[in-house]
Amino acid sequence: EEEGLSRTKLARSLGCSAAKISGRLKLLELDPEIQELVAEGELPKSPQIVDAFAQVADREARVELAREVARRRTSLKGIVRACERLVERIEE
């Protein structure tokens, strides 16, 4: 919205929903290494993965996990579970 173009206007001009625009923008919150995995199609383009990986405070562990789940072609649900398990292990 900095340049005066709202998500709604952008969505309208692109022919998609504002929610989709918001979801794609949320992916920019990921570490660059994880963004690259998403861009390459190794991880799903879902805002849910942003929330899942955001739970993992340790950057190195987060990126390592992202690479591992990408290598294994883990489902979105599996990625969320893997992040939750990693957080539990780190907190122990």
Short mmCIF file of C-alpha atoms in Angstrom, two decimals:
data_model
loop_
_atom_site.label_atom_id
_atom_site.label_comp_id
_atom_site.label_asym_id
_atom_site.label_seq_id
_atom_site.Cartn_x
_atom_site.Cartn_y
_atom_site.Cartn_z
CA GLU A 1 0.00 0.00 0.00
CA GLU A 2 3.05 2.29 0.15
CA GLU A 3 2.67 3.28 -3.49
CA GLY A 4 -1.06 3.87 -3.06
CA LEU A 5 -2.21 0.52 -4.45
CA SER A 6 -4.30 -1.40 -1.95
CA ARG A 7 -4.39 -5.18 -1.85
CA THR A 8 -7.99 -5.03 -3.00
CA LYS A 9 -7.14 -2.89 -6.03
CA LEU A 10 -4.14 -5.06 -6.83
CA ALA A 11 -6.25 -8.21 -6.56
CA ARG A 12 -8.90 -6.71 -8.81
CA SER A 13 -6.33 -5.74 -11.44
CA LEU A 14 -4.75 -9.22 -11.31
CA GLY A 15 -8.08 -11.04 -11.26
CA CYS A 16 -7.58 -12.79 -7.93
CA SER A 17 -8.74 -12.34 -4.35
CA ALA A 18 -7.30 -9.89 -1.84
CA ALA A 19 -6.80 -12.88 0.47
CA LYS A 20 -4.53 -14.49 -2.12
CA ILE A 21 -2.51 -11.27 -2.40
CA SER A 22 -2.23 -11.11 1.41
CA GLY A 23 -1.15 -14.73 1.54
CA ARG A 24 1.55 -14.23 -1.07
CA LEU A 25 2.82 -11.12 0.70
CA LYS A 26 2.97 -13.08 3.95
CA LEU A 27 5.46 -15.45 2.29
CA LEU A 28 7.91 -12.54 2.25
CA GLU A 29 8.19 -12.93 6.03
CA LEU A 30 10.07 -16.21 5.52
CA ASP A 31 13.85 -16.48 5.62
CA PRO A 32 15.36 -15.98 2.15
CA GLU A 33 16.44 -19.63 2.01
CA ILE A 34 12.89 -20.79 2.70
CA GLN A 35 11.48 -18.26 0.21
CA GLU A 36 13.75 -19.82 -2.39
CA LEU A 37 12.37 -23.30 -1.63
CA VAL A 38 8.85 -21.93 -2.06
CA ALA A 39 9.77 -20.18 -5.32
CA GLU A 40 11.30 -23.40 -6.66
CA GLY A 41 8.12 -25.31 -5.84
CA GLU A 42 9.85 -27.38 -3.16
CA LEU A 43 7.50 -26.04 -0.46
CA PRO A 44 3.83 -25.05 -0.81
CA LYS A 45 2.88 -21.42 -1.43
CA SER A 46 0.72 -21.33 1.66
CA PRO A 47 0.61 -18.64 4.32
CA GLN A 48 0.23 -21.53 6.79
CA ILE A 49 3.89 -22.41 6.36
CA VAL A 50 4.81 -18.88 7.43
CA ASP A 51 2.91 -19.37 10.68
CA ALA A 52 4.38 -22.86 11.13
CA PHE A 53 8.00 -21.83 10.57
CA ALA A 54 7.53 -18.65 12.64
CA GLN A 55 7.03 -20.87 15.69
CA VAL A 56 10.66 -22.01 15.38
CA ALA A 57 12.70 -19.23 16.99
CA ASP A 58 16.09 -20.68 16.05
CA ARG A 59 16.82 -19.48 12.51
CA GLU A 60 19.36 -22.19 11.73
CA ALA A 61 17.02 -24.94 12.92
CA ARG A 62 14.13 -23.39 10.98
CA VAL A 63 16.05 -23.29 7.69
CA GLU A 64 17.43 -26.80 8.24
CA LEU A 65 13.91 -28.11 8.87
CA ALA A 66 12.61 -26.35 5.76
CA ARG A 67 15.30 -28.00 3.64
CA GLU A 68 14.52 -31.40 5.17
CA VAL A 69 10.75 -31.23 4.65
CA ALA A 70 11.31 -29.94 1.11
CA ARG A 71 13.68 -32.84 0.36
CA ARG A 72 11.11 -35.31 1.69
CA ARG A 73 8.25 -33.63 -0.21
CA THR A 74 6.32 -33.32 3.05
CA SER A 75 2.68 -32.24 2.87
CA LEU A 76 1.53 -28.92 4.31
CA LYS A 77 -0.03 -30.73 7.26
CA GLY A 78 3.23 -32.62 7.79
CA ILE A 79 5.24 -29.38 7.69
CA VAL A 80 3.03 -27.86 10.37
CA ARG A 81 3.44 -30.98 12.55
CA ALA A 82 7.22 -31.05 11.98
CA CYS A 83 7.49 -27.41 13.10
CA GLU A 84 5.42 -28.13 16.20
CA ARG A 85 7.59 -31.16 17.07
CA LEU A 86 10.79 -29.15 16.59
CA VAL A 87 9.50 -26.39 18.88
CA GLU A 88 8.69 -29.00 21.53
CA ARG A 89 12.20 -30.51 21.27
CA ILE A 90 13.86 -27.08 21.48
CA GLU A 91 11.81 -26.14 24.56
CA GLU A 92 12.76 -29.32 26.45
#
